[in-house]
XYZ file of C-alpha atoms in Angstrom:
368
model
C 19.758 23.044 9.376
C 18.466 25.260 5.969
C 19.913 28.195 7.294
C 23.880 26.255 7.493
C 23.380 25.089 4.107
C 22.560 28.680 2.923
C 25.712 30.096 5.037
C 28.025 27.450 3.190
C 26.680 28.011 0.095
C 27.674 31.615 0.181
C 31.248 31.110 1.350
C 31.633 28.761 -1.603
C 30.541 31.540 -3.848
C 33.190 33.763 -2.299
C 35.586 31.298 -2.699
C 34.866 30.930 -6.349
C 34.873 34.405 -7.015
C 38.457 34.518 -5.291
C 39.816 31.780 -7.076
C 38.524 33.317 -10.135
C 40.558 36.755 -9.834
C 43.719 34.636 -8.749
C 43.262 32.821 -12.247
C 42.225 35.753 -14.053
C 45.613 37.547 -13.060
C 47.875 34.650 -13.650
C 46.369 33.964 -17.162
C 46.519 37.143 -18.122
C 50.157 37.432 -17.508
C 51.185 34.537 -20.026
C 49.581 36.852 -22.911
C 47.572 33.967 -24.242
C 43.699 34.979 -24.711
C 42.699 31.188 -25.121
C 44.036 30.899 -21.603
C 41.638 33.696 -20.269
C 38.413 31.667 -22.067
C 39.881 28.742 -20.489
C 39.626 30.031 -16.894
C 36.387 31.716 -17.571
C 34.898 28.193 -18.623
C 36.494 26.410 -15.454
C 35.214 29.208 -13.053
C 31.841 28.212 -14.104
C 32.594 24.511 -14.120
C 32.960 24.157 -10.099
C 29.287 25.935 -9.614
C 27.669 23.647 -12.301
C 29.170 20.447 -10.848
C 28.304 21.678 -7.532
C 24.648 22.395 -8.309
C 24.538 18.794 -9.959
C 25.981 17.150 -6.621
C 23.638 19.046 -4.466
C 20.614 17.477 -6.843
C 21.469 14.061 -7.356
C 22.055 14.167 -3.432
C 18.471 15.337 -2.461
C 17.265 13.038 -5.384
C 19.053 9.995 -3.832
C 17.482 11.256 -0.262
C 14.027 11.127 -1.615
C 14.851 7.507 -3.147
C 15.614 6.227 -0.130
C 12.450 7.871 1.936
C 10.291 5.992 -0.611
C 12.073 2.587 -0.318
C 11.399 3.017 3.389
C 7.924 4.269 2.905
C 7.319 1.146 0.706
C 8.749 -1.284 2.742
C 7.297 0.116 5.873
C 3.516 -0.527 3.994
C 4.831 -3.690 2.699
C 5.593 -4.728 6.486
C 2.297 -3.423 7.613
C 0.449 -5.093 4.456
C 1.900 -8.460 5.489
C 0.513 -8.193 9.069
C -3.017 -7.156 7.845
C -3.042 -9.922 5.522
C -2.811 -12.321 8.301
C -5.506 -10.655 10.629
C -7.963 -10.471 7.565
C -6.875 -14.450 6.681
C -8.426 -15.415 9.985
C -11.290 -12.997 9.923
C -11.785 -14.808 6.213
C -11.608 -18.189 8.156
C -13.670 -17.464 11.026
C -16.372 -16.146 8.546
C -16.128 -19.276 6.442
C -15.971 -21.626 9.476
C -19.219 -19.882 10.513
C -20.960 -20.141 7.362
C -20.346 -23.663 6.789
C -21.131 -25.138 10.456
C -24.172 -22.704 11.199
C -26.674 -23.690 8.342
C -29.922 -24.216 10.734
C -30.239 -20.672 11.498
C -33.534 -19.443 10.438
C -33.590 -19.375 6.676
C -29.783 -19.526 7.049
C -29.216 -15.755 6.351
C -26.783 -15.169 8.602
C -24.586 -18.216 7.329
C -25.128 -17.161 3.845
C -23.957 -13.265 4.281
C -20.855 -14.751 6.331
C -19.873 -17.306 3.352
C -20.313 -14.420 1.043
C -18.403 -11.951 3.571
C -15.403 -14.712 3.507
C -15.307 -15.025 -0.155
C -14.890 -11.245 -0.676
C -12.344 -11.188 1.701
C -10.242 -13.463 0.020
C -10.785 -11.479 -3.339
C -9.687 -8.526 -1.562
C -6.388 -10.547 0.349
C -5.231 -11.416 -3.296
C -5.883 -8.055 -4.340
C -3.583 -6.645 -1.447
C -0.961 -9.392 -2.097
C -0.767 -8.323 -5.771
C -0.242 -4.428 -4.457
C 2.430 -5.349 -1.880
C 4.228 -7.301 -4.712
C 3.868 -4.353 -7.328
C 5.531 -2.036 -4.323
C 8.246 -4.624 -3.768
C 9.439 -5.434 -7.535
C 8.337 -2.414 -9.540
C 9.029 0.394 -7.342
C 11.522 -0.424 -3.820
C 14.018 -2.735 -5.790
C 14.896 -0.503 -8.916
C 15.314 2.522 -6.987
C 17.446 0.387 -4.328
C 19.435 -0.719 -7.170
C 20.099 3.170 -8.451
C 20.844 4.409 -5.056
C 23.606 1.911 -4.456
C 24.521 1.418 -8.557
C 27.593 2.501 -9.817
C 26.913 5.369 -12.311
C 25.753 7.933 -9.350
C 29.521 6.634 -7.350
C 31.338 6.814 -10.686
C 29.979 10.624 -11.356
C 30.632 11.771 -8.157
C 33.987 9.965 -7.991
C 34.979 12.158 -11.073
C 33.802 15.416 -9.750
C 35.869 14.809 -6.507
C 39.076 13.984 -9.068
C 38.166 17.310 -10.652
C 37.738 19.488 -7.552
C 41.455 17.760 -6.571
C 42.800 18.819 -9.700
C 41.306 22.282 -9.483
C 43.350 22.470 -6.321
C 46.227 21.503 -7.767
C 46.243 23.907 -10.557
C 45.336 26.709 -8.311
C 48.361 25.995 -6.141
C 50.446 25.715 -9.424
C 49.101 29.284 -10.299
C 50.078 30.455 -7.223
C 53.684 29.036 -7.920
C 54.057 30.930 -11.438
C 52.892 34.170 -9.436
C 55.621 33.766 -7.179
C 58.613 32.841 -10.065
C 57.217 35.886 -11.969
C 57.958 38.194 -9.253
C 61.403 36.435 -8.710
C 62.244 37.074 -12.367
C 61.546 40.811 -12.057
C 63.542 40.915 -8.828
C 66.618 39.071 -10.733
C 66.402 41.185 -13.740
C 66.168 38.448 -16.130
C 68.212 35.890 -14.519
C 68.593 32.931 -17.034
C 67.768 30.479 -14.219
C 65.119 32.045 -13.117
C 63.242 32.373 -16.610
C 63.840 28.410 -17.144
C 62.296 27.810 -13.637
C 59.272 30.344 -14.821
C 58.702 28.591 -18.203
C 58.490 25.134 -16.787
C 56.005 26.315 -13.876
C 54.086 27.836 -16.900
C 54.165 24.538 -18.855
C 52.884 22.741 -15.941
C 50.240 25.049 -15.118
C 49.210 24.871 -18.897
C 49.078 21.122 -18.568
C 47.089 20.953 -15.514
C 44.356 23.589 -16.686
C 44.175 21.191 -19.782
C 43.434 18.448 -18.055
C 41.073 20.107 -15.680
C 38.968 21.294 -18.653
C 38.827 17.600 -19.990
C 37.857 15.901 -16.759
C 35.706 19.165 -15.534
C 33.630 18.375 -19.109
C 33.580 14.492 -17.959
C 32.419 15.017 -14.559
C 29.675 17.341 -15.687
C 28.501 14.929 -18.415
C 28.517 11.916 -15.715
C 26.649 13.797 -13.251
C 23.932 15.784 -16.032
C 23.575 11.569 -16.940
C 23.011 10.489 -13.218
C 20.895 13.567 -12.398
C 18.449 12.590 -15.582
C 18.457 8.904 -15.191
C 17.677 9.966 -11.471
C 14.903 12.391 -11.745
C 13.513 9.990 -14.515
C 13.428 6.503 -12.594
C 11.979 8.217 -9.478
C 9.367 10.120 -11.630
C 7.981 6.420 -13.359
C 8.468 4.749 -10.013
C 5.684 7.365 -8.152
C 3.800 6.761 -11.095
C 3.560 3.167 -10.822
C 2.891 3.260 -7.245
C 0.062 5.630 -7.521
C -1.392 3.396 -10.614
C -1.018 0.547 -8.547
C -2.692 1.682 -5.496
C -5.642 3.276 -7.804
C -5.990 0.068 -9.327
C -6.103 -1.896 -5.934
C -8.720 0.620 -4.245
C -11.042 0.118 -7.780
C -10.817 -3.374 -7.295
C -11.678 -3.704 -3.624
C -14.496 -1.019 -3.867
C -16.197 -3.040 -6.607
C -15.907 -6.414 -4.560
C -17.409 -4.632 -1.420
C -19.809 -2.943 -3.765
C -21.023 -6.793 -4.732
C -20.933 -7.681 -1.419
C -23.356 -5.221 -0.504
C -25.450 -6.003 -3.174
C -25.787 -9.461 -2.252
C -25.995 -9.025 1.731
C -29.003 -6.654 0.958
C -30.670 -9.135 -1.388
C -30.777 -11.719 0.940
C -31.752 -9.473 3.652
C -35.116 -8.589 1.636
C -35.413 -12.043 0.468
C -35.877 -13.077 4.058
C -37.995 -10.043 4.785
C -40.242 -10.740 2.052
C -40.594 -14.521 3.275
C -41.323 -13.675 6.649
C -44.434 -11.281 5.790
C -45.471 -14.140 3.028
C -45.443 -16.402 5.992
C -47.077 -14.077 8.643
C -49.916 -13.339 5.861
C -50.292 -17.282 5.312
C -50.435 -18.228 8.863
C -54.329 -18.785 9.940
C -55.557 -17.364 13.175
C -55.459 -19.907 16.102
C -58.813 -20.396 18.207
C -59.793 -22.020 21.369
C -61.593 -25.413 22.141
C -64.153 -23.822 24.877
C -64.338 -26.982 26.693
C -60.679 -27.817 27.025
C -58.882 -24.573 26.800
C -56.489 -26.473 23.926
C -55.354 -24.532 21.136
C -56.167 -26.029 18.006
C -56.626 -25.494 14.143
C -59.639 -26.937 12.045
C -58.731 -30.098 10.054
C -60.951 -28.982 7.495
C -58.569 -24.993 7.124
C -55.488 -26.914 6.105
C -54.176 -25.916 2.923
C -52.807 -28.108 0.328
C -49.351 -27.907 1.391
C -50.346 -29.373 4.864
C -49.903 -32.556 6.210
C -50.847 -35.037 9.139
C -50.161 -34.367 12.831
C -46.914 -35.761 13.969
C -44.252 -35.278 16.998
C -41.082 -33.706 16.592
C -37.950 -33.225 19.093
C -36.222 -29.945 18.802
C -32.773 -30.265 17.436
C -32.230 -26.546 16.703
C -33.393 -23.956 19.307
C -35.356 -20.954 17.844
C -36.456 -17.202 19.093
C -39.637 -16.117 18.194
C -39.443 -12.650 16.451
C -43.143 -11.826 16.326
C -46.387 -12.846 18.043
C -47.307 -15.390 15.737
C -44.070 -17.501 15.947
C -42.994 -20.223 18.367
C -39.981 -20.052 21.027
C -38.554 -23.423 20.643
C -35.888 -24.776 23.078
C -33.296 -27.415 22.561
C -35.169 -30.790 23.418
C -38.255 -29.919 23.471
C -41.424 -32.065 21.372
C -43.629 -30.391 18.935
C -47.009 -31.098 17.839
C -46.614 -30.310 13.981
C -50.030 -29.832 12.403
C -48.978 -28.007 9.104
C -45.678 -28.108 7.053
C -45.347 -24.923 4.652
C -43.603 -25.059 1.250
C -41.378 -22.017 2.289
C -39.713 -23.914 4.900
C -42.148 -23.016 7.855
C -44.071 -25.383 10.086
C -47.466 -24.670 12.313
C -47.461 -26.200 15.388
C -48.089 -26.485 19.394
C -45.598 -26.655 22.399
C -46.373 -26.723 25.753
C -49.663 -25.196 25.377
C -48.455 -22.561 22.943
C -48.499 -22.396 19.168
C -46.914 -20.927 16.697
C -44.896 -20.894 13.240
C -41.114 -22.047 13.450
C -38.387 -23.338 11.132
C -38.769 -26.368 9.991
C -35.473 -27.288 9.946
C -35.233 -26.890 13.698
C -36.959 -30.343 14.403
C -36.567 -33.711 13.758
C -39.636 -36.348 13.149
C -40.291 -38.944 15.761
C -42.298 -41.487 15.452
C -42.187 -42.557 18.752
C -42.601 -40.489 21.913
C -42.638 -41.286 25.625
C -46.086 -40.442 27.000
C -44.381 -38.317 29.485
C -43.122 -36.240 26.997
C -46.479 -35.972 25.211
C -47.973 -34.300 28.509
C -45.230 -31.948 28.281
C -46.076 -31.140 24.914
C -49.568 -30.348 25.908
């Protein structure tokens, strides 16, 4: 395609040179120096208009490509917003409905993630809005606007007038040759003068229209390049701001989640250090703790029913299944409790059980 364009440009240059030779020949025959200057100006004008036409056409294609790219980005971004909204809602729902896990760590992390995801969705929606209203719409208006079409219409009128002028120049040449053959025939002289006056009028109109067309095309080219550059800058700045804000949101989310994990780890270590070592009654083999070893945050023994299962994460913790009954022997201020279930003793989150004042004898047997 590029080779074809180069070949076409070369042919246009050759035609322009031939037209220049023809016009120089005819204008020199008129004996008017101003006419020669005018023809040289007009020979440069078509080339200038052709370059302006090529430049504005390339600018128009670039604007259309930007519009298509932005529109595609907006469509894709809108679909991603829908997916992000579902993910955000799922995280929020989990965080709201699952608050009885160990220290509720994952629930809080899910809620924080949902909030952060909502903030990111808001920033993306703002980015898409800017790309649509401040980038795509202005470019679309210019591509379909009147200034560019009017300038091209003037250029086409100029080309048509130039072709008419060239045809009239050939007509003048023919009448000059006929006048030489007829040795000054009055009728031939009269026709030649009329043809020359028409040629001069066409050339004058061509000069005026050429300047008008060049001015219009130059103005459009300047506006086109200025607007396109501004929209590109707007697009880059909008995306840059979006990514900065998203990065800040994600950094804050990471800090919150890591801080929560550190808090839980510290609590686990503190609980492990505070857990008394169990001992066995040599006679019965039942695991128990000495009552006089209880701390200030302990309380009397009572039965609790497991309402939320718990999986032990260390040897000093107790695995609980839904519906189990536990003899609770100690409740710590940090939210953990120590007790015995099915012959095993250990620590577990106090929020996993509910206190029961009365328990069937069969359930008590199961506990021990």
